[in-house]
Amino acid sequence: MLKLEKVFPGVWKYKDTLLTRNLVPGVKGFGSEMVAVEGVEYRMWNPYRSKLAAGIMNGLKKFPFKEGSKVLYLGSAEGTTISHVSDIVGLSGTVLGVDVSAKAMNKFLYWCEQRPNILPVLGDANQPESYKKDVKSVKVSLLYQDIAQKNQAEIFAKNARAFLGKKKKALLVVKADSIDAVRPSLEVIGEEIKRLEGCFDILQVISLEPFEKNHALVFCARK
């Protein structure tokens, strides 16, 4: 029998593999591998395909996602990480996935059709006012961002001011090469963190090596 170790609420580990309990048993999604333990179906969470999983593997100390969380997710892309967040927050939670790419959104809609707790929002995260009406009905309790643009900290702060209450938690994936591919990544990441300090208390900064080069996960709380 497989013996699972509980890492965080909704997240388990078997040997070196992270797992989330499948919200929709029998539906695995794109590229998901599954394992059954005592009749319960779990989905393997690959840190090479998910920066949030990479952050957990690299020592994230506190995990703000839980059952019932209302998550605003900026940069939903094709939905790999969001599908695991959906597993974690459960049917009492909600994940609003925002992405500007209609092509990515077409694939993301697959997850939305399978999972009633995921809502798609086609919009530009740099202009949070453009999708304010879509977020209005959901009281956001957590902000997550994974966007490859130059002004990542600015976008993150804009959305926090628009939708996130004080003291609420937020996570930002800093992609150094999308900001400046010439300068050392640690220097670029450090500057982005400085830009966050007016709006956030920084709780932890985690390098995502070796899963993602020149990336960091910043865990913070809204001031």
Short mmCIF file of C-alpha atoms in Angstrom, two decimals:
data_model
loop_
_atom_site.label_atom_id
_atom_site.label_comp_id
_atom_site.label_asym_id
_atom_site.label_seq_id
_atom_site.Cartn_x
_atom_site.Cartn_y
_atom_site.Cartn_z
CA MET A 1 0.00 0.00 0.00
CA LEU A 2 1.24 3.50 -0.81
CA LYS A 3 1.90 5.64 2.24
CA LEU A 4 1.21 9.32 1.69
CA GLU A 5 2.72 12.19 3.68
CA LYS A 6 0.49 15.21 4.16
CA VAL A 7 2.50 18.33 3.28
CA PHE A 8 -0.18 21.05 3.44
CA PRO A 9 -4.00 21.01 3.47
CA GLY A 10 -4.95 19.39 0.17
CA VAL A 11 -1.35 18.50 -0.75
CA TRP A 12 0.36 15.15 -0.19
CA LYS A 13 3.72 13.65 -1.07
CA TYR A 14 4.63 10.11 -2.05
CA LYS A 15 8.42 9.73 -2.09
CA ASP A 16 9.48 12.74 -4.21
CA THR A 17 6.12 13.24 -5.92
CA LEU A 18 3.50 15.82 -4.91
CA LEU A 19 -0.16 14.83 -5.17
CA THR A 20 -3.55 16.52 -5.01
CA ARG A 21 -6.83 14.68 -4.58
CA ASN A 22 -8.68 14.65 -7.89
CA LEU A 23 -11.79 16.83 -7.66
CA VAL A 24 -13.27 15.04 -10.66
CA PRO A 25 -12.45 11.31 -10.35
CA GLY A 26 -11.86 9.63 -13.69
CA VAL A 27 -11.00 12.90 -15.46
CA LYS A 28 -7.25 13.40 -15.46
CA GLY A 29 -6.78 16.31 -17.87
CA PHE A 30 -3.83 17.11 -20.14
CA GLY A 31 -0.73 15.13 -19.24
CA SER A 32 -1.88 14.26 -15.70
CA GLU A 33 -0.77 11.02 -14.14
CA MET A 34 -2.91 9.51 -11.42
CA VAL A 35 -2.55 7.10 -8.55
CA ALA A 36 -5.20 5.47 -6.36
CA VAL A 37 -4.75 5.06 -2.60
CA GLU A 38 -7.43 3.21 -0.64
CA GLY A 39 -9.96 3.93 -3.36
CA VAL A 40 -9.14 7.65 -3.53
CA GLU A 41 -7.78 9.10 -6.77
CA TYR A 42 -4.83 11.51 -6.63
CA ARG A 43 -3.18 13.51 -9.42
CA MET A 44 0.59 13.84 -9.62
CA TRP A 45 1.74 17.46 -9.45
CA ASN A 46 4.88 17.98 -11.50
CA PRO A 47 7.19 20.80 -10.23
CA TYR A 48 8.76 21.06 -13.69
CA ARG A 49 5.35 22.07 -15.06
CA SER A 50 4.06 24.13 -12.12
CA LYS A 51 5.91 26.93 -10.35
CA LEU A 52 3.68 26.61 -7.29
CA ALA A 53 4.64 22.94 -6.99
CA ALA A 54 8.29 23.95 -7.45
CA GLY A 55 7.92 26.43 -4.59
CA ILE A 56 6.53 23.70 -2.33
CA MET A 57 9.38 21.35 -3.24
CA ASN A 58 11.91 24.13 -2.51
CA GLY A 59 10.66 24.86 0.99
CA LEU A 60 7.55 27.05 1.01
CA LYS A 61 6.93 27.37 4.76
CA LYS A 62 3.25 28.32 4.79
CA PHE A 63 0.59 27.43 2.27
CA PRO A 64 -2.25 29.96 1.99
CA PHE A 65 -4.48 27.79 -0.23
CA LYS A 66 -7.14 25.78 1.58
CA GLU A 67 -10.60 24.37 1.10
CA GLY A 68 -12.98 27.25 0.36
CA SER A 69 -10.30 29.74 -0.77
CA LYS A 70 -11.38 32.31 -3.36
CA VAL A 71 -8.37 32.70 -5.63
CA LEU A 72 -7.67 35.34 -8.27
CA TYR A 73 -5.11 33.68 -10.54
CA LEU A 74 -3.36 35.99 -13.02
CA GLY A 75 -1.78 34.20 -15.97
CA SER A 76 -3.89 31.07 -16.06
CA ALA A 77 -2.31 29.92 -19.38
CA GLU A 78 -3.55 26.41 -20.24
CA GLY A 79 -4.53 25.65 -16.65
CA THR A 80 -2.05 23.06 -15.36
CA THR A 81 -1.41 24.71 -11.99
CA ILE A 82 -4.97 25.99 -11.70
CA SER A 83 -6.28 22.43 -12.00
CA HIS A 84 -4.33 21.48 -8.87
CA VAL A 85 -5.45 24.64 -7.08
CA SER A 86 -8.99 23.58 -8.01
CA ASP A 87 -8.38 20.21 -6.33
CA ILE A 88 -7.17 21.98 -3.17
CA VAL A 89 -9.89 24.64 -2.76
CA GLY A 90 -12.66 22.15 -3.52
CA LEU A 91 -16.24 22.81 -4.52
CA SER A 92 -16.65 25.40 -1.76
CA GLY A 93 -13.78 27.40 -3.28
CA THR A 94 -13.40 29.36 -6.50
CA VAL A 95 -10.50 30.01 -8.86
CA LEU A 96 -10.81 32.94 -11.26
CA GLY A 97 -8.30 32.39 -14.06
CA VAL A 98 -7.30 35.54 -15.96
CA ASP A 99 -5.32 35.40 -19.20
CA VAL A 100 -4.92 37.75 -22.15
CA SER A 101 -4.27 35.00 -24.71
CA ALA A 102 -7.35 33.72 -26.51
CA LYS A 103 -5.33 30.74 -27.75
CA ALA A 104 -4.37 29.69 -24.23
CA MET A 105 -7.90 30.37 -23.03
CA ASN A 106 -9.29 27.88 -25.56
CA LYS A 107 -7.30 25.09 -23.88
CA PHE A 108 -8.00 26.46 -20.40
CA LEU A 109 -11.73 26.18 -21.07
CA TYR A 110 -11.35 22.39 -20.98
CA TRP A 111 -10.63 22.60 -17.24
CA CYS A 112 -13.50 25.04 -16.74
CA GLU A 113 -15.93 22.63 -18.39
CA GLN A 114 -14.78 19.76 -16.15
CA ARG A 115 -14.52 21.71 -12.89
CA PRO A 116 -17.34 23.95 -11.65
CA ASN A 117 -15.04 25.86 -9.27
CA ILE A 118 -12.91 27.36 -12.10
CA LEU A 119 -14.12 30.52 -13.86
CA PRO A 120 -12.35 31.85 -16.99
CA VAL A 121 -11.69 35.55 -17.51
CA LEU A 122 -10.27 36.70 -20.85
CA GLY A 123 -8.55 39.95 -19.96
CA ASP A 124 -5.33 41.91 -19.57
CA ALA A 125 -4.01 41.67 -15.99
CA ASN A 126 -2.33 45.04 -16.55
CA GLN A 127 -5.84 46.56 -16.63
CA PRO A 128 -7.73 45.10 -13.65
CA GLU A 129 -10.55 47.59 -14.11
CA SER A 130 -11.43 45.83 -17.39
CA TYR A 131 -12.54 42.65 -15.56
CA LYS A 132 -13.73 44.20 -12.32
CA LYS A 133 -17.28 43.09 -13.07
CA ASP A 134 -16.12 39.47 -13.43
CA VAL A 135 -14.40 39.51 -10.03
CA LYS A 136 -17.06 41.52 -8.21
CA SER A 137 -19.19 38.49 -7.31
CA VAL A 138 -16.24 36.65 -5.71
CA LYS A 139 -14.71 37.91 -2.46
CA VAL A 140 -11.06 37.26 -3.27
CA SER A 141 -9.09 35.80 -0.36
CA LEU A 142 -5.84 35.03 -2.20
CA LEU A 143 -3.92 36.42 -5.18
CA TYR A 144 -1.53 34.41 -7.36
CA GLN A 145 0.36 35.70 -10.39
CA ASP A 146 2.49 33.99 -13.05
CA ILE A 147 2.88 36.42 -15.94
CA ALA A 148 5.77 36.95 -18.38
CA GLN A 149 5.73 40.75 -18.65
CA LYS A 150 8.31 43.41 -17.79
CA ASN A 151 6.21 45.14 -15.10
CA GLN A 152 5.35 42.06 -13.04
CA ALA A 153 5.46 43.74 -9.62
CA GLU A 154 3.36 46.67 -10.90
CA ILE A 155 0.65 44.35 -12.26
CA PHE A 156 0.63 42.37 -9.02
CA ALA A 157 0.23 45.51 -6.90
CA LYS A 158 -2.52 46.92 -9.16
CA ASN A 159 -4.61 43.79 -8.73
CA ALA A 160 -3.96 43.61 -5.00
CA ARG A 161 -5.17 47.18 -4.55
CA ALA A 162 -8.23 46.46 -6.68
CA PHE A 163 -9.31 43.11 -5.23
CA LEU A 164 -7.32 41.95 -2.20
CA GLY A 165 -8.14 42.92 1.37
CA LYS A 166 -5.51 43.98 3.89
CA LYS A 167 -3.48 41.17 5.51
CA LYS A 168 -4.65 38.73 2.81
CA LYS A 169 -1.93 36.54 1.30
CA ALA A 170 -0.50 36.66 -2.21
CA LEU A 171 2.14 34.84 -4.26
CA LEU A 172 4.08 36.25 -7.17
CA VAL A 173 6.20 34.26 -9.59
CA VAL A 174 9.04 36.57 -10.68
CA LYS A 175 10.37 35.65 -14.12
CA ALA A 176 13.68 37.52 -14.28
CA ASP A 177 14.38 36.92 -17.99
CA SER A 178 11.03 38.45 -18.96
CA ILE A 179 12.11 41.66 -17.20
CA ASP A 180 15.78 41.79 -18.19
CA ALA A 181 17.56 38.83 -19.78
CA VAL A 182 20.98 40.52 -19.64
CA ARG A 183 21.50 41.42 -15.97
CA PRO A 184 21.99 38.77 -13.25
CA SER A 185 18.66 37.23 -12.30
CA LEU A 186 19.21 37.73 -8.56
CA GLU A 187 19.63 41.47 -9.15
CA VAL A 188 16.44 41.66 -11.23
CA ILE A 189 14.45 39.62 -8.71
CA GLY A 190 15.73 41.80 -5.87
CA GLU A 191 14.55 44.94 -7.64
CA GLU A 192 11.07 43.49 -8.20
CA ILE A 193 10.82 42.61 -4.50
CA LYS A 194 11.76 46.19 -3.62
CA ARG A 195 8.91 47.41 -5.82
CA LEU A 196 6.48 45.24 -3.85
CA GLU A 197 7.38 46.65 -0.45
CA GLY A 198 5.05 49.64 -0.65
CA CYS A 199 2.02 47.35 -0.98
CA PHE A 200 3.12 44.09 0.65
CA ASP A 201 4.92 42.61 3.62
CA ILE A 202 7.39 40.08 2.21
CA LEU A 203 7.12 36.76 4.07
CA GLN A 204 9.37 34.45 2.04
CA VAL A 205 11.34 34.42 -1.21
CA ILE A 206 12.09 31.03 -2.79
CA SER A 207 14.34 30.25 -5.75
CA LEU A 208 12.66 27.83 -8.17
CA GLU A 209 15.91 26.25 -9.36
CA PRO A 210 16.38 23.58 -10.65
CA PHE A 211 12.76 23.33 -11.77
CA GLU A 212 12.71 26.80 -13.37
CA LYS A 213 15.83 28.81 -14.18
CA ASN A 214 15.96 32.49 -13.17
CA HIS A 215 12.62 32.35 -11.36
CA ALA A 216 11.57 33.06 -7.77
CA LEU A 217 8.33 32.66 -5.84
CA VAL A 218 7.55 35.60 -3.54
CA PHE A 219 5.09 34.93 -0.72
CA CYS A 220 3.68 38.08 0.83
CA ALA A 221 0.76 39.72 2.60
CA ARG A 222 -1.17 42.83 1.57
CA LYS A 223 -0.42 45.84 3.78
#
